[in-house]
Short mmCIF file of N, CA and C in Angstrom, two decimals:
data_model
loop_
_atom_site.label_atom_id
_atom_site.label_comp_id
_atom_site.label_asym_id
_atom_site.label_seq_id
_atom_site.Cartn_x
_atom_site.Cartn_y
_atom_site.Cartn_z
N MET N 1 50.17 -37.95 30.01
CA MET N 1 50.68 -36.68 29.51
C MET N 1 50.81 -36.66 28.17
N GLU N 2 50.05 -36.50 26.91
CA GLU N 2 50.22 -35.96 25.86
C GLU N 2 50.41 -35.34 24.97
N ILE N 3 51.78 -35.06 24.43
CA ILE N 3 52.37 -33.92 23.74
C ILE N 3 51.90 -34.60 21.31
N GLU N 4 51.36 -32.96 21.48
CA GLU N 4 50.74 -33.24 19.93
C GLU N 4 51.96 -31.88 19.39
N LYS N 5 52.46 -32.10 17.88
CA LYS N 5 52.97 -31.06 17.96
C LYS N 5 52.56 -30.76 16.10
N LYS N 6 52.20 -30.13 15.98
CA LYS N 6 51.92 -29.40 14.12
C LYS N 6 52.89 -27.31 13.90
N LYS N 7 53.22 -27.60 12.82
CA LYS N 7 54.37 -26.18 12.23
C LYS N 7 53.09 -25.38 12.16
N GLU N 8 52.68 -24.28 12.58
CA GLU N 8 52.51 -23.33 12.47
C GLU N 8 52.39 -22.23 11.88
N LYS N 9 52.38 -20.93 10.63
CA LYS N 9 53.52 -19.96 10.29
C LYS N 9 54.52 -20.21 10.48
N ASN N 10 55.29 -19.57 11.75
CA ASN N 10 56.55 -20.01 11.60
C ASN N 10 56.55 -20.04 13.03
N LEU N 11 55.91 -21.21 13.88
CA LEU N 11 56.19 -20.90 15.26
C LEU N 11 55.98 -23.03 15.32
N LEU N 12 55.85 -23.12 16.14
CA LEU N 12 56.17 -24.31 16.01
C LEU N 12 54.65 -24.80 17.26
N VAL N 13 53.52 -25.37 17.26
CA VAL N 13 52.67 -25.60 18.34
C VAL N 13 52.64 -26.53 19.52
N VAL N 14 52.82 -27.08 20.78
CA VAL N 14 52.76 -27.75 21.15
C VAL N 14 51.32 -27.36 21.68
N SER N 15 51.02 -28.82 22.47
CA SER N 15 49.85 -29.01 22.57
C SER N 15 50.38 -29.76 23.55
N VAL N 16 50.21 -30.49 25.48
CA VAL N 16 49.99 -30.65 26.75
C VAL N 16 49.01 -31.14 26.38
N GLN N 17 48.49 -32.86 26.98
CA GLN N 17 48.44 -32.17 27.70
C GLN N 17 47.44 -33.24 28.25
N GLY N 18 46.80 -33.62 29.93
CA GLY N 18 46.87 -34.56 31.32
C GLY N 18 47.33 -33.68 32.57
N ARG N 19 48.67 -34.34 32.59
CA ARG N 19 49.47 -33.79 33.82
C ARG N 19 50.75 -33.69 33.70
N VAL N 20 51.09 -32.76 33.82
CA VAL N 20 52.96 -31.78 34.08
C VAL N 20 52.98 -32.19 35.01
N ASP N 21 53.31 -33.48 36.00
CA ASP N 21 53.97 -33.42 37.37
C ASP N 21 55.10 -33.42 38.18
N ALA N 22 56.00 -34.85 38.12
CA ALA N 22 57.45 -35.00 39.01
C ALA N 22 57.47 -35.79 38.04
N LEU N 23 57.06 -36.56 38.23
CA LEU N 23 57.04 -38.46 36.51
C LEU N 23 56.67 -37.63 35.59
N THR N 24 56.29 -36.82 34.66
CA THR N 24 56.37 -36.19 33.53
C THR N 24 56.56 -36.07 32.91
N ALA N 25 56.90 -34.45 34.16
CA ALA N 25 58.16 -33.22 33.59
C ALA N 25 59.36 -33.27 32.86
N PRO N 26 59.78 -35.20 33.50
CA PRO N 26 61.57 -34.79 32.88
C PRO N 26 61.06 -35.36 31.01
N ALA N 27 59.81 -36.09 30.98
CA ALA N 27 59.37 -36.67 29.38
C ALA N 27 59.13 -34.88 28.89
N LEU N 28 58.49 -34.53 28.85
CA LEU N 28 58.49 -32.82 28.39
C LEU N 28 59.36 -32.54 28.34
N GLU N 29 60.23 -32.08 29.08
CA GLU N 29 61.60 -31.79 29.43
C GLU N 29 62.38 -32.58 28.24
N LYS N 30 62.50 -33.91 27.79
CA LYS N 30 62.90 -34.35 27.18
C LYS N 30 63.45 -33.99 25.59
N ASP N 31 61.99 -34.17 25.25
CA ASP N 31 60.76 -33.95 24.51
C ASP N 31 60.75 -32.44 23.73
N LEU N 32 60.96 -31.41 24.49
CA LEU N 32 60.98 -30.01 24.13
C LEU N 32 62.68 -30.15 24.25
N LEU N 33 63.74 -29.67 24.61
CA LEU N 33 64.79 -30.06 24.50
C LEU N 33 65.36 -30.53 23.04
N GLU N 34 64.55 -31.95 23.21
CA GLU N 34 64.99 -31.90 21.50
C GLU N 34 64.66 -31.51 20.72
N THR N 35 63.57 -30.96 20.50
CA THR N 35 62.83 -29.80 19.36
C THR N 35 63.62 -28.56 19.55
N VAL N 36 64.01 -27.80 20.60
CA VAL N 36 65.07 -27.15 20.82
C VAL N 36 66.24 -26.75 20.26
N SER N 37 66.63 -28.60 19.91
CA SER N 37 68.02 -28.65 20.22
C SER N 37 68.21 -28.85 18.33
N GLY N 38 66.82 -29.03 17.91
CA GLY N 38 66.62 -30.46 16.17
C GLY N 38 66.08 -28.60 15.20
N GLY N 39 66.21 -27.45 15.91
CA GLY N 39 66.50 -26.10 14.91
C GLY N 39 65.00 -25.00 15.58
N GLU N 40 64.49 -25.85 16.06
CA GLU N 40 62.88 -24.84 16.86
C GLU N 40 63.36 -23.67 17.24
N LYS N 41 62.93 -21.87 16.89
CA LYS N 41 63.41 -21.40 17.58
C LYS N 41 62.48 -20.56 18.45
N ARG N 42 60.64 -20.53 17.97
CA ARG N 42 59.60 -20.70 18.68
C ARG N 42 58.74 -21.35 18.85
N LEU N 43 58.38 -21.56 20.11
CA LEU N 43 57.09 -22.24 20.72
C LEU N 43 56.39 -21.87 20.66
N LEU N 44 55.18 -22.68 20.82
CA LEU N 44 53.78 -21.84 21.26
C LEU N 44 52.50 -22.83 21.96
N LEU N 45 53.24 -23.45 22.54
CA LEU N 45 52.55 -24.12 24.25
C LEU N 45 51.05 -24.26 24.33
N ASP N 46 50.41 -24.75 23.43
CA ASP N 46 48.68 -24.90 24.13
C ASP N 46 48.55 -25.93 24.71
N LEU N 47 47.48 -24.88 26.40
CA LEU N 47 47.85 -26.30 27.43
C LEU N 47 46.79 -25.95 27.57
N SER N 48 45.81 -25.95 26.63
CA SER N 48 44.09 -25.55 27.49
C SER N 48 43.91 -27.72 27.31
N GLY N 49 44.32 -28.06 27.26
CA GLY N 49 43.89 -29.97 27.17
C GLY N 49 44.97 -29.61 29.26
N LEU N 50 45.32 -29.20 29.84
CA LEU N 50 46.29 -29.36 30.81
C LEU N 50 45.57 -29.16 32.04
N GLN N 51 45.86 -30.58 32.04
CA GLN N 51 44.37 -31.12 34.25
C GLN N 51 45.59 -30.25 35.40
N TYR N 52 46.84 -30.09 34.81
CA TYR N 52 47.68 -29.72 36.25
C TYR N 52 48.47 -29.24 36.03
N ILE N 53 49.80 -28.61 36.47
CA ILE N 53 50.59 -28.64 36.07
C ILE N 53 51.34 -28.65 37.82
N SER N 54 52.56 -28.84 38.37
CA SER N 54 54.05 -28.62 38.66
C SER N 54 54.68 -27.71 39.43
N SER N 55 55.18 -27.84 40.41
CA SER N 55 57.40 -27.44 40.36
C SER N 55 57.81 -27.82 39.64
N ALA N 56 57.66 -28.90 39.25
CA ALA N 56 58.30 -29.54 38.17
C ALA N 56 58.18 -29.19 36.91
N GLY N 57 57.16 -29.30 36.52
CA GLY N 57 56.83 -28.66 35.84
C GLY N 57 56.88 -26.89 35.33
N LEU N 58 57.05 -25.93 35.86
CA LEU N 58 56.72 -25.02 35.84
C LEU N 58 58.65 -24.95 35.98
N ARG N 59 59.40 -26.22 36.62
CA ARG N 59 61.03 -25.42 36.30
C ARG N 59 61.32 -26.15 34.82
N THR N 60 60.48 -27.12 34.08
CA THR N 60 60.90 -27.82 33.09
C THR N 60 60.39 -26.85 31.63
N LEU N 61 59.43 -25.92 31.90
CA LEU N 61 59.80 -24.73 31.58
C LEU N 61 60.38 -23.88 31.69
N LEU N 62 61.25 -23.42 32.46
CA LEU N 62 61.36 -22.03 32.85
C LEU N 62 63.00 -23.04 31.75
N ILE N 63 63.68 -24.24 32.59
CA ILE N 63 64.62 -24.40 30.84
C ILE N 63 64.60 -24.31 29.78
N ILE N 64 63.43 -24.80 29.32
CA ILE N 64 62.76 -24.05 27.65
C ILE N 64 62.97 -23.52 27.29
N ALA N 65 62.07 -22.20 28.90
CA ALA N 65 62.59 -20.42 27.24
C ALA N 65 63.91 -20.43 28.18
N LYS N 66 64.79 -20.85 29.18
CA LYS N 66 66.18 -20.21 28.47
C LYS N 66 66.79 -20.97 27.91
N LYS N 67 66.31 -21.80 27.09
CA LYS N 67 67.63 -23.01 25.83
C LYS N 67 67.03 -21.45 24.57
N LEU N 68 65.64 -21.03 24.73
CA LEU N 68 64.89 -20.71 23.81
C LEU N 68 65.47 -19.27 23.66
N LYS N 69 66.17 -18.51 24.19
CA LYS N 69 65.77 -17.17 24.78
C LYS N 69 67.27 -17.19 24.85
N ALA N 70 68.36 -17.90 25.17
CA ALA N 70 69.99 -18.30 24.49
C ALA N 70 70.55 -18.05 23.41
N GLY N 71 68.87 -18.76 22.20
CA GLY N 71 69.76 -18.97 20.97
C GLY N 71 67.96 -17.74 20.01
N GLN N 72 68.12 -17.08 20.85
CA GLN N 72 67.72 -16.01 20.26
C GLN N 72 65.67 -16.87 19.29
N GLY N 73 65.28 -17.35 20.45
CA GLY N 73 63.66 -18.72 20.57
C GLY N 73 63.07 -17.40 21.48
N GLU N 74 61.38 -18.28 21.40
CA GLU N 74 60.73 -17.54 22.25
C GLU N 74 60.24 -19.02 22.65
N ILE N 75 59.60 -18.95 23.79
CA ILE N 75 58.42 -19.40 23.73
C ILE N 75 56.78 -18.78 24.67
N LEU N 76 56.23 -19.32 24.04
CA LEU N 76 54.43 -17.80 23.91
C LEU N 76 54.15 -18.71 24.82
N PHE N 77 52.53 -18.88 25.08
CA PHE N 77 51.38 -19.79 25.99
C PHE N 77 50.16 -19.66 25.62
N ALA N 78 49.59 -20.57 25.70
CA ALA N 78 47.74 -19.73 25.78
C ALA N 78 46.74 -21.63 26.21
N GLY N 79 46.12 -20.48 26.37
CA GLY N 79 44.52 -21.49 26.12
C GLY N 79 44.92 -22.04 27.99
N LEU N 80 45.95 -21.63 28.65
CA LEU N 80 45.66 -21.78 30.50
C LEU N 80 44.35 -21.96 30.89
N LYS N 81 43.49 -22.54 31.88
CA LYS N 81 42.37 -22.50 32.32
C LYS N 81 42.68 -23.82 33.81
N GLY N 82 41.38 -23.07 34.79
CA GLY N 82 41.32 -23.18 36.16
C GLY N 82 43.22 -23.24 36.27
N PRO N 83 43.37 -24.49 36.96
CA PRO N 83 44.20 -24.47 38.23
C PRO N 83 45.19 -24.36 37.75
N VAL N 84 45.57 -24.74 35.91
CA VAL N 84 47.57 -24.46 35.31
C VAL N 84 47.13 -22.55 35.35
N GLU N 85 45.65 -22.00 35.24
CA GLU N 85 46.58 -20.71 34.96
C GLU N 85 47.36 -20.62 36.33
N GLU N 86 45.69 -20.29 37.80
CA GLU N 86 46.06 -20.32 38.58
C GLU N 86 47.24 -20.23 39.07
N VAL N 87 47.81 -21.65 38.92
CA VAL N 87 49.55 -21.84 39.17
C VAL N 87 50.60 -20.53 38.06
N PHE N 88 50.18 -21.21 37.35
CA PHE N 88 50.63 -19.69 36.21
C PHE N 88 50.12 -18.17 36.26
N LYS N 89 49.98 -17.80 37.33
CA LYS N 89 49.27 -15.83 38.18
C LYS N 89 50.27 -16.26 39.34
N ILE N 90 50.08 -17.26 40.48
CA ILE N 90 50.73 -17.05 42.11
C ILE N 90 52.22 -17.18 41.78
N SER N 91 52.92 -17.63 39.97
CA SER N 91 53.87 -17.69 40.27
C SER N 91 55.04 -17.26 39.32
N GLY N 92 53.66 -16.42 38.66
CA GLY N 92 54.60 -14.82 38.29
C GLY N 92 54.45 -14.79 36.38
N PHE N 93 54.54 -16.04 36.81
CA PHE N 93 54.41 -16.53 34.57
C PHE N 93 54.55 -15.28 34.07
N TYR N 94 52.82 -15.64 34.17
CA TYR N 94 51.74 -14.16 33.43
C TYR N 94 52.94 -12.97 33.21
N SER N 95 53.35 -12.17 34.48
CA SER N 95 54.32 -11.47 34.42
C SER N 95 56.17 -11.43 33.42
N ILE N 96 55.99 -12.40 32.76
CA ILE N 96 57.77 -13.60 32.39
C ILE N 96 57.37 -13.65 30.81
N PHE N 97 55.97 -14.16 30.96
CA PHE N 97 55.92 -14.75 29.58
C PHE N 97 54.95 -14.18 28.97
N LYS N 98 54.47 -14.13 27.64
CA LYS N 98 53.53 -13.56 26.31
C LYS N 98 52.04 -15.06 26.11
N ILE N 99 51.17 -14.96 26.78
CA ILE N 99 50.43 -15.72 26.90
C ILE N 99 49.44 -15.07 26.36
N PHE N 100 48.10 -16.00 25.91
CA PHE N 100 47.66 -15.49 24.25
C PHE N 100 45.70 -16.64 25.51
N ASP N 101 44.74 -16.18 25.37
CA ASP N 101 43.43 -16.60 25.95
C ASP N 101 44.06 -18.37 24.98
N SER N 102 43.50 -18.03 23.58
CA SER N 102 44.06 -19.79 22.90
C SER N 102 44.94 -19.26 22.00
N PRO N 103 45.32 -20.61 21.61
CA PRO N 103 45.97 -20.40 19.76
C PRO N 103 46.11 -19.79 19.14
N GLU N 104 44.42 -20.55 19.10
CA GLU N 104 43.99 -18.64 17.40
C GLU N 104 44.46 -17.39 17.76
N THR N 105 44.18 -16.84 18.91
CA THR N 105 44.06 -15.43 19.32
C THR N 105 46.46 -15.41 19.38
N ALA N 106 46.87 -16.09 19.61
CA ALA N 106 48.13 -16.52 20.25
C ALA N 106 49.30 -16.03 18.39
N LEU N 107 47.99 -16.79 17.06
CA LEU N 107 48.43 -17.12 15.92
C LEU N 107 47.92 -15.50 15.23
N SER N 108 46.95 -15.70 15.70
CA SER N 108 46.44 -14.21 15.03
C SER N 108 47.63 -12.97 15.52
N ARG N 109 47.86 -12.72 16.45
CA ARG N 109 48.60 -11.44 17.08
C ARG N 109 50.25 -11.45 16.34
N ILE N 110 50.15 -12.42 15.93
CA ILE N 110 52.03 -12.72 15.68
C ILE N 110 51.91 -12.89 13.54
#
């Protein structure tokens, strides 16, 4: 798993590539919690490079979303494809979060 971050407009775009599973989810959780604790209130997760996400990965995203919401922040998602998009649909994430086709679309609508 690789994580890259860049500031765009008034939010932090976090690109996650590879796999988020039971082995890599703790590292993602630690990284994102540190980011939120550092003062970021709006995250856009670009998952266009993500090949797989497990229930441990979904749990991590829910933890981060809860932490952001407690601080009046929010988490957005973009670039879901293939099995990752299917997992988000099955898990009901589409009814909970704002999800955009691409990071560019998200940035143009915010």
